Coordinates of C-alpha atoms in Angstrom, one line a residue:
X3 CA 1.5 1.8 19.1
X4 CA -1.0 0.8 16.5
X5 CA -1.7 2.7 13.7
X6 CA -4.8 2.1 11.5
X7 CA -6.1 3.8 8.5
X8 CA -6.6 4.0 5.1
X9 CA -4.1 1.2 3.8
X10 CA -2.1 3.3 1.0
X11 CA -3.7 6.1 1.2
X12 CA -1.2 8.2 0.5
X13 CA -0.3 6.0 -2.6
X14 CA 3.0 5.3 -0.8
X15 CA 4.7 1.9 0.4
X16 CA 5.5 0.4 3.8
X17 CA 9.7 0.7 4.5
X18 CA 11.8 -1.4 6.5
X19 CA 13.6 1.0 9.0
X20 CA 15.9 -0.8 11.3
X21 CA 13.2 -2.6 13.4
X22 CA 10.0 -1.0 12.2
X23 CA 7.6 -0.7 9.4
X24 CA 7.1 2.7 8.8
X25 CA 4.3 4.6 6.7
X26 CA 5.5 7.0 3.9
X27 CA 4.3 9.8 6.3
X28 CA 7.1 8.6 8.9
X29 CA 4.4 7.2 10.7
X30 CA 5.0 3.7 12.5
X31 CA 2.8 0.6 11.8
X32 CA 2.5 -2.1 14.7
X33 CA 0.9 -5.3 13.0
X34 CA -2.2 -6.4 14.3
X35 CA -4.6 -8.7 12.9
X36 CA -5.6 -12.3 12.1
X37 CA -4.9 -14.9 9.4
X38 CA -7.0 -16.2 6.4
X39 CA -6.5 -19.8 7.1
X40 CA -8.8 -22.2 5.3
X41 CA -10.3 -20.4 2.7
X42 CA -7.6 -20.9 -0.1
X43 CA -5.5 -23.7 1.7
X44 CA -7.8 -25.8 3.7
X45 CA -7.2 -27.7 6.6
X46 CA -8.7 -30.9 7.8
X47 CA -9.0 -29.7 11.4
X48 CA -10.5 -26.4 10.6
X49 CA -13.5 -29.1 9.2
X50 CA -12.9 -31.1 12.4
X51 CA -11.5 -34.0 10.7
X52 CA -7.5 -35.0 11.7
X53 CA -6.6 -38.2 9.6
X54 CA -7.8 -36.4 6.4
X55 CA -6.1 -33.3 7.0
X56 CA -4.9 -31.6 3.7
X57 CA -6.0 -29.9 0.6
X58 CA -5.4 -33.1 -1.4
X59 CA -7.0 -35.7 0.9
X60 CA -10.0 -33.4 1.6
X61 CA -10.7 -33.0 -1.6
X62 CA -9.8 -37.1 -2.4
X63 CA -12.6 -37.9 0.4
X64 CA -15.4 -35.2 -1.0
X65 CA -14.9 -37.1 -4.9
X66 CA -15.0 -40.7 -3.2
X67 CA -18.2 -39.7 -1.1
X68 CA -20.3 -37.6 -3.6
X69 CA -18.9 -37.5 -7.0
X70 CA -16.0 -35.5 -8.7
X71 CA -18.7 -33.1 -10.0
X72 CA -20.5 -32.1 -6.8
X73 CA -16.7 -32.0 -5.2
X74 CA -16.0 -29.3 -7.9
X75 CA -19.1 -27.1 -6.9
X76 CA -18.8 -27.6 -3.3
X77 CA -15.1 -26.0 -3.7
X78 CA -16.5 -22.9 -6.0
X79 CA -19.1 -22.5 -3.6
X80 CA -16.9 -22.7 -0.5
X81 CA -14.4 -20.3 -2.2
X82 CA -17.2 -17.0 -2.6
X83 CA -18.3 -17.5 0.5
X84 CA -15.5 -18.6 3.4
X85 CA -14.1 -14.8 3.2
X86 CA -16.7 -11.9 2.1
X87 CA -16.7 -8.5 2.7
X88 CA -18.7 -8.6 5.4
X89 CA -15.5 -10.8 6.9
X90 CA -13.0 -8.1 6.1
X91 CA -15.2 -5.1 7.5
X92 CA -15.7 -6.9 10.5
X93 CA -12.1 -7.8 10.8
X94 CA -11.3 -3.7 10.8
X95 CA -13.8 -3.1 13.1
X96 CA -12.9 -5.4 15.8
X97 CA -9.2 -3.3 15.4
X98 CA -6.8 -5.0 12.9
X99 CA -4.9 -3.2 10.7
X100 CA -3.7 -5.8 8.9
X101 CA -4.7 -9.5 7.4
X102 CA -2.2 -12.1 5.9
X103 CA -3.8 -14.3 3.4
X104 CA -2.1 -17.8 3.0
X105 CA -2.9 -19.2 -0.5
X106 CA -1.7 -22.3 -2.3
X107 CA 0.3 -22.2 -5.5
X108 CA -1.8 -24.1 -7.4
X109 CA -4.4 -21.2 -7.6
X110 CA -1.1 -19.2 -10.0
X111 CA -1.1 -22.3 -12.1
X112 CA -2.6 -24.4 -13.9
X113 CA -3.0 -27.1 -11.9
X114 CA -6.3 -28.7 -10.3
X115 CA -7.3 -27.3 -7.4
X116 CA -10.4 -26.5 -5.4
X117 CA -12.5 -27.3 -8.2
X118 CA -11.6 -25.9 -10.8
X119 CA -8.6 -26.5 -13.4
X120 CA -6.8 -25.0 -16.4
X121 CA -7.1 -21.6 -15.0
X122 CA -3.9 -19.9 -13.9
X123 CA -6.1 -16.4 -12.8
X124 CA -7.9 -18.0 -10.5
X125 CA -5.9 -16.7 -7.7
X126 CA -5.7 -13.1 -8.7
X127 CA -9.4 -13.1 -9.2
X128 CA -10.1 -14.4 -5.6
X129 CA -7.2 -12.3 -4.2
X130 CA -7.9 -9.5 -6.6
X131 CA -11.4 -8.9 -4.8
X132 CA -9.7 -9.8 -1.1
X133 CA -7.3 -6.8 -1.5
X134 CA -9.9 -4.9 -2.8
X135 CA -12.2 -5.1 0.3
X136 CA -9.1 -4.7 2.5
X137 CA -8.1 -1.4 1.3
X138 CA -11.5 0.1 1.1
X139 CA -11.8 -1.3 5.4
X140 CA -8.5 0.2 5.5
X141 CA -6.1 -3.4 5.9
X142 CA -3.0 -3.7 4.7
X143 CA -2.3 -7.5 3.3
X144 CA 1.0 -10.0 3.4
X145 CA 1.1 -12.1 0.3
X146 CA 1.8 -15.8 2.0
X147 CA 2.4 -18.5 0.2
X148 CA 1.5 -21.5 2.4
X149 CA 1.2 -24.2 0.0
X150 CA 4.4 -24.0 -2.5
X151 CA 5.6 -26.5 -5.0
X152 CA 7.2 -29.9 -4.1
X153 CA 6.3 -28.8 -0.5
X154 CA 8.5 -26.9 1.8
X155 CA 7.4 -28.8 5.4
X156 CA 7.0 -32.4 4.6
X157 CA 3.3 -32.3 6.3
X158 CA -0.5 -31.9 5.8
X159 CA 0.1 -27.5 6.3
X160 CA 1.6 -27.4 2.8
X161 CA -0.2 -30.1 1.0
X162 CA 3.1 -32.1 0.7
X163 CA 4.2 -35.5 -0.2
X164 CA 5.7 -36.1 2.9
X165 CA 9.0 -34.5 2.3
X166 CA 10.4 -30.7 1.6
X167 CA 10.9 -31.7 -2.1
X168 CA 11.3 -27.9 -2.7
X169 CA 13.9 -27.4 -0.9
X170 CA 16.1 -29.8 -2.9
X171 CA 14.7 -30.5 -6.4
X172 CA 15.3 -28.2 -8.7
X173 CA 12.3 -27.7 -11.1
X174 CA 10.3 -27.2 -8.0
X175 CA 12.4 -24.5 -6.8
X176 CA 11.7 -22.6 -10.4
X177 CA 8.4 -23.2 -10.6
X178 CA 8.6 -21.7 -7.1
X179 CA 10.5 -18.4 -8.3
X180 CA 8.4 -17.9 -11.9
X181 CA 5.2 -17.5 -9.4
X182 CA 6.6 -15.4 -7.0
X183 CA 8.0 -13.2 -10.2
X184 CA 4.4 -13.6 -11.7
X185 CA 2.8 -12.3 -8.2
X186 CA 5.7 -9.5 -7.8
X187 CA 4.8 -8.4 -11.4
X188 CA 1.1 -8.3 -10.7
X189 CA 1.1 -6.2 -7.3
X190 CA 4.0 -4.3 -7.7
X191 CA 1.8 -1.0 -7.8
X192 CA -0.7 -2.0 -4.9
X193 CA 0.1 -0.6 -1.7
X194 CA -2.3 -1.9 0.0
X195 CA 0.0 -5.1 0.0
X196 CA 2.1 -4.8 2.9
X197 CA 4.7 -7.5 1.5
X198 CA 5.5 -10.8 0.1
X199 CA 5.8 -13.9 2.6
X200 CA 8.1 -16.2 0.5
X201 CA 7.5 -19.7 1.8
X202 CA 5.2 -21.0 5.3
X203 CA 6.8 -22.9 7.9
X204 CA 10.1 -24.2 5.8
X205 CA 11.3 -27.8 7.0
X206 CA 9.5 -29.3 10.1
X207 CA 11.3 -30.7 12.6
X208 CA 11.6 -34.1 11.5
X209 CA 14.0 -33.7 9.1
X210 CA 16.4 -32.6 11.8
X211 CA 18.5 -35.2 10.5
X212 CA 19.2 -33.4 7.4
X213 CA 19.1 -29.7 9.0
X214 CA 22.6 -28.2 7.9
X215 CA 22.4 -29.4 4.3
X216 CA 18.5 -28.3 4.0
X217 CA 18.9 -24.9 5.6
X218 CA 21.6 -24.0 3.5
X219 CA 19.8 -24.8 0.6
X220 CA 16.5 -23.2 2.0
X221 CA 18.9 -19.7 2.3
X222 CA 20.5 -20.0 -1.3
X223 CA 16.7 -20.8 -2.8
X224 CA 15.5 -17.4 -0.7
X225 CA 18.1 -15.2 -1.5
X226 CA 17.4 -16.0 -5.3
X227 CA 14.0 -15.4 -4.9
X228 CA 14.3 -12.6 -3.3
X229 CA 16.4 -11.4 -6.6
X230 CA 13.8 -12.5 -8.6
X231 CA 11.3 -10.3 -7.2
X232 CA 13.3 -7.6 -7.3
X233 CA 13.6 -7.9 -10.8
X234 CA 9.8 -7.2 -11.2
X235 CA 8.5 -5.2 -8.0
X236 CA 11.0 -3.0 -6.0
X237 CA 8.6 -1.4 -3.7
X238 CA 7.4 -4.2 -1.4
X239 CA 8.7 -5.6 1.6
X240 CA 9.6 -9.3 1.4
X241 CA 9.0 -11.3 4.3
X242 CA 11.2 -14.4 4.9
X243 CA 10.7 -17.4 7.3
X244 CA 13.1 -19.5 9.4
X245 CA 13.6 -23.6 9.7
X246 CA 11.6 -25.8 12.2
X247 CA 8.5 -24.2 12.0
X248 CA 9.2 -20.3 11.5
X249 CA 11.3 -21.0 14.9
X250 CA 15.2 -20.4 13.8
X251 CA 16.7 -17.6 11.9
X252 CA 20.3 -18.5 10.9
X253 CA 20.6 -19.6 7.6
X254 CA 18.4 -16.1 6.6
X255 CA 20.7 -13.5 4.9
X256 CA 19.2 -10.3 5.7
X257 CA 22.0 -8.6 3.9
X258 CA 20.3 -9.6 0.8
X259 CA 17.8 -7.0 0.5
X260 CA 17.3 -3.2 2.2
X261 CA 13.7 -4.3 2.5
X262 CA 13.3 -7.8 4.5
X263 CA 11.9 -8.5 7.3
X264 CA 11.7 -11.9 9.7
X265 CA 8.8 -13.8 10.4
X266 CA 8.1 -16.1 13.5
X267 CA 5.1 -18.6 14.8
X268 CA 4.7 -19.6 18.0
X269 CA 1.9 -21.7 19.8
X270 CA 2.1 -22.7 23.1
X271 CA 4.8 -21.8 25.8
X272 CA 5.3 -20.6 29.7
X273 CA 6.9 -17.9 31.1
X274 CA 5.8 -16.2 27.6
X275 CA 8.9 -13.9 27.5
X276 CA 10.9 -16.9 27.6
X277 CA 9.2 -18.5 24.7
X278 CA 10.1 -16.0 22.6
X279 CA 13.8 -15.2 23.2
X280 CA 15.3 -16.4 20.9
X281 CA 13.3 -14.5 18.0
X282 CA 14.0 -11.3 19.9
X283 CA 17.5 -12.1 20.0
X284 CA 17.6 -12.3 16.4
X285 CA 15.5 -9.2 15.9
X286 CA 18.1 -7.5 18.0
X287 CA 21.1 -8.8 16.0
X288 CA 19.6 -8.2 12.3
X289 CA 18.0 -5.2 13.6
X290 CA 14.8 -6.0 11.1
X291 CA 11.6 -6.1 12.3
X292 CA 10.0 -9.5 13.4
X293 CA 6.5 -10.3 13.1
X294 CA 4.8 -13.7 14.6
X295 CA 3.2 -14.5 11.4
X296 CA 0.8 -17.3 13.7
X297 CA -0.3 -17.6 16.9
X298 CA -3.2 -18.5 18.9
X299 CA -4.9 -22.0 20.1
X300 CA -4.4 -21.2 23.4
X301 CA -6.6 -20.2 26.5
X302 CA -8.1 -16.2 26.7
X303 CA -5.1 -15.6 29.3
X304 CA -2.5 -16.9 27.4
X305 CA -3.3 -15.3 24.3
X306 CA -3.6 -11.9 26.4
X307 CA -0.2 -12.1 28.1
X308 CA 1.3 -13.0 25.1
X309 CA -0.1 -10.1 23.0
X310 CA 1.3 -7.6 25.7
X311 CA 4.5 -9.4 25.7
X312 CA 4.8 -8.7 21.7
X313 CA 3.8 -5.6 21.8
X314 CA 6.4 -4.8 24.5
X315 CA 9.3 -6.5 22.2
X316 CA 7.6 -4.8 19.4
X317 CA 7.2 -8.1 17.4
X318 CA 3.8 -7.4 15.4
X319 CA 1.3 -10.5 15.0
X320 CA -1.4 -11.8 13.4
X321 CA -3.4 -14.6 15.3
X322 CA -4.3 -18.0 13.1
X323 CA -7.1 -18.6 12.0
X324 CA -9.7 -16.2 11.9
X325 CA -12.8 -18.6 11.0
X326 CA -13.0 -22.1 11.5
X327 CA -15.4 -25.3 12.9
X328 CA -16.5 -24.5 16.4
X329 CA -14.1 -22.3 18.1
X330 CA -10.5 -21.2 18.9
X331 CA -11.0 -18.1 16.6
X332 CA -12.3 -15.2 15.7
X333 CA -15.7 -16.4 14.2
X334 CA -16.6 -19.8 14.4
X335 CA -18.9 -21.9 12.2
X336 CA -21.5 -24.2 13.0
X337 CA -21.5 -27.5 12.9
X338 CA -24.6 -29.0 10.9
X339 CA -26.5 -31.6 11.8
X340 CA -24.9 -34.8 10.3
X341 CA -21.5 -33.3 10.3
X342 CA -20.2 -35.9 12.2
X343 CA -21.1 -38.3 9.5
X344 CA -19.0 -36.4 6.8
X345 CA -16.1 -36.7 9.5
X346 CA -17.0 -40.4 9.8
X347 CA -16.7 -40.8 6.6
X348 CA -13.3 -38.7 6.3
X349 CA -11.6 -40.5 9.4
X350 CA -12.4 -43.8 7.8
X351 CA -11.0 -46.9 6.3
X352 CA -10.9 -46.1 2.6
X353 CA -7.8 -48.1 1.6
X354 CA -9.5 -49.8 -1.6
X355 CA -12.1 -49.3 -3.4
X356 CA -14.2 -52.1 -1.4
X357 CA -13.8 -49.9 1.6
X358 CA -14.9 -46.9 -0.3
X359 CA -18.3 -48.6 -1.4
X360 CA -19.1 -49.7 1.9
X361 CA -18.4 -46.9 3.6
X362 CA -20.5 -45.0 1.1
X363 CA -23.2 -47.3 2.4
X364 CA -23.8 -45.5 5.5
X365 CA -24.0 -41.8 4.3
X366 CA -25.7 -42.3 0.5
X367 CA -24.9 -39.3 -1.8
X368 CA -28.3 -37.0 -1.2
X369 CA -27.6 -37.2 2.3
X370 CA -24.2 -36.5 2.6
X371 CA -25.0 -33.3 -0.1
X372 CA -27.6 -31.8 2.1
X373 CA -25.2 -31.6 4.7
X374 CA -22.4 -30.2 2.8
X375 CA -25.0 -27.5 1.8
X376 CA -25.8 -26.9 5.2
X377 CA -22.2 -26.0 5.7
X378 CA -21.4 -23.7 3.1
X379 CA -24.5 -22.0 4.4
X380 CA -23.3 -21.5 8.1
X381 CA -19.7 -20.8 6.9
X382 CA -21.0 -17.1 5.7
X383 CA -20.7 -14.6 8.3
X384 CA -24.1 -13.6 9.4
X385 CA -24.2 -17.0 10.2
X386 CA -20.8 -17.8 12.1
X387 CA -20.8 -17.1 15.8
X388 CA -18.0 -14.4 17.1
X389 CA -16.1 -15.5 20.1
X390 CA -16.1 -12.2 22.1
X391 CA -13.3 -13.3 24.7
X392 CA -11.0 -14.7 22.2
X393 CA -11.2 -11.4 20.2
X394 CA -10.6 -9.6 23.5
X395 CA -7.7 -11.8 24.0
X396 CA -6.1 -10.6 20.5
X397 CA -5.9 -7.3 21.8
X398 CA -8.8 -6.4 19.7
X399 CA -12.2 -5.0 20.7

């Protein structure tokens, strides 16, 4: 069922037919592979921290414990070295065919971010040299915009203000739809790009209150951007996202383009089949193809039932994350010694800036430093310890 090879090799791109990829030699592909996560949109867990959990607070707690400046070269640092090539080759070895690569939108603006500001090429440098390594290891890549402007989720994932402010203000949603036009504009000729995943996880679950009026404005903003993108790249597939955590499908109007395609996440869930009924049923109806976008955090034998069950309702995947602190990936990093002070540190009161002094008390700059260098030493590969079973349990080898 899976095909692997040279990603645009042929110097074709991937079509939607019915409920299928398919190659420009006719030739089916069956999405397998992993996820990107952390490397351009961190997450506090991935560092073993909860309470400071986003890109914004994470980077808040490194400036309050070591200096705005050391913050700025810990992020450059981190960036060059999270995902290498010797990542990506071992990625294609182990049998994935394809990687999806959340980003933040900040890194297509101006914007600070990850250490470094006033640069709107930042993120076509980094993903520029990601693609790169991909198609030469013979991955194709989904664009996925995790972070997006004014926030789409209302939680830590997106780097939000505690509400979907995209989905209803305005100069969000254009900001939103220049970058995407920007991006389209940029890759339209790269076929190693499987296709465009507009928007992460659109409006959590606790704005259920609100669902009608925020999923019909979530479908109008998609359907322009799907336009949009059209406008500048008519080649690649665009990959759109339901409500309530990638978990419902109605307000999508797949009549809106030839070339969409449905994305789903699921963690967690017994009988497995069950668990994932309702986005065959909606693969069935649009006739599109459906691909769980994330999965994974679960036990080796969950992870392998679940992978047959997908591949038997021909719903592609790609597990989340492939790196992170300790385990429950791919690769895991490991933890320094004195990492549980930095998490100390991060879980701590630091209401004021009396609270910030005195907790900077108790891990003084130089220490805290060598630690953080520690870590962005262990985070490169050769370091990082592969979790054979979990692989296994990805269907991988």
């Amino acid at each position: 069922m899976m095909t692997i090879g040279s990603a645009g090799a042929n110097g074709g791109f991937l079509r939607v037919e019915g409920q299928n990829i398919v190659k420009p030699d006719g030739e089916k592909l069956y999405i397998q592979g992993t996820n990107l996560g952390n490397w351009l949109n961190p997450e506090g867990y991935m560092f073993g921290m909860k309470i400071t959990n986003s890109p914004r607070f994470i980077d808040e707690m490194l400036c309050e414990l070591v200096g705005p400046t050391n913050a700025a070269h810990f992020w450059k640092e981190f960036k060059e070295k999270y995902i290498t090539q010797d990542d990506i080759r071992f990625i294609a070895e182990r049998g994935a065919n394809t990687v999806r690569l959340p980003f933040h939108y900040k890194l297509f603006t101006k914007e600070d971010y990850m250490g470094l500001d006033d640069n709107s090429e930042e993120g076509f440098r980094l993903i520029d040299r990601a693609i790169g390594w991909c198609k030469e290891a013979g991955l194709y890549v989904i664009l996925d915009m995790h972070d997006c402007p004014g926030g789409q989720t209302g939680d830590n994932i997106d780097d939000s203000y505690g509400y979907p402010w995209l989905i209803t203000e305005r100069e969000e949603q254009e900001r939103f739809i220049d970058i995407w036009r920007t991006i389209a504009r940029h890759y339209k000729d790269e076929t190693a790009v499987l296709g465009y995943g507009l928007m992460n996880e659109a409006l959590a679950t606790y704005f259920n209150d609100e669902y009608d009026e925020l999923t019909g404005k979530l479908g109008a903003l998609y359907t322009e951007t799907v336009k949009a993108v059209r406008q500048e790249d008519k080649n690649h597939i665009i990959i759109l996202g339901g409500a309530n955590w990638n978990t419902r499908f109605e307000m999508l109007d797949m009549s809106a383009d030839e070339q969409l395609m449905i994305e789903c996440h699921r963690y967690g869930g017994e009988p497995v089949r069950e668990a994932i009924q309702n986005f065959i049923e909606s693969q069935q109806k649009t006739n599109r193809p459906m691909y769980m976008g994330e999965i994974g955090h679960g036990t080796t034998e969950w992870q392998t039932k679940f992978v047959q069950v997908m591949k038997d309702c021909n719903i592609g995947y790609t597990f989340w994350p492939y790196k992170k602190l300790d385990n429950s990936c791919m690769v895991a990093i490991k933890r320094p010694e004195g990492w549980e002070r930095i998490v100390e540190f991060a879980e701590g009161t630091r209401n004021s800036y009396a609270t910030i002094r005195e907790a900077r008390k108790k891990l003084p700059q130089q220490e805290a430093m060598k630690i953080l260098r520690t870590f962005l030493d262990n985070i490169l590969f050769d370091k990082c310890m592969v979790q054979e079973d979990y692989v296994t349990s990805m269907g991988m080898k």
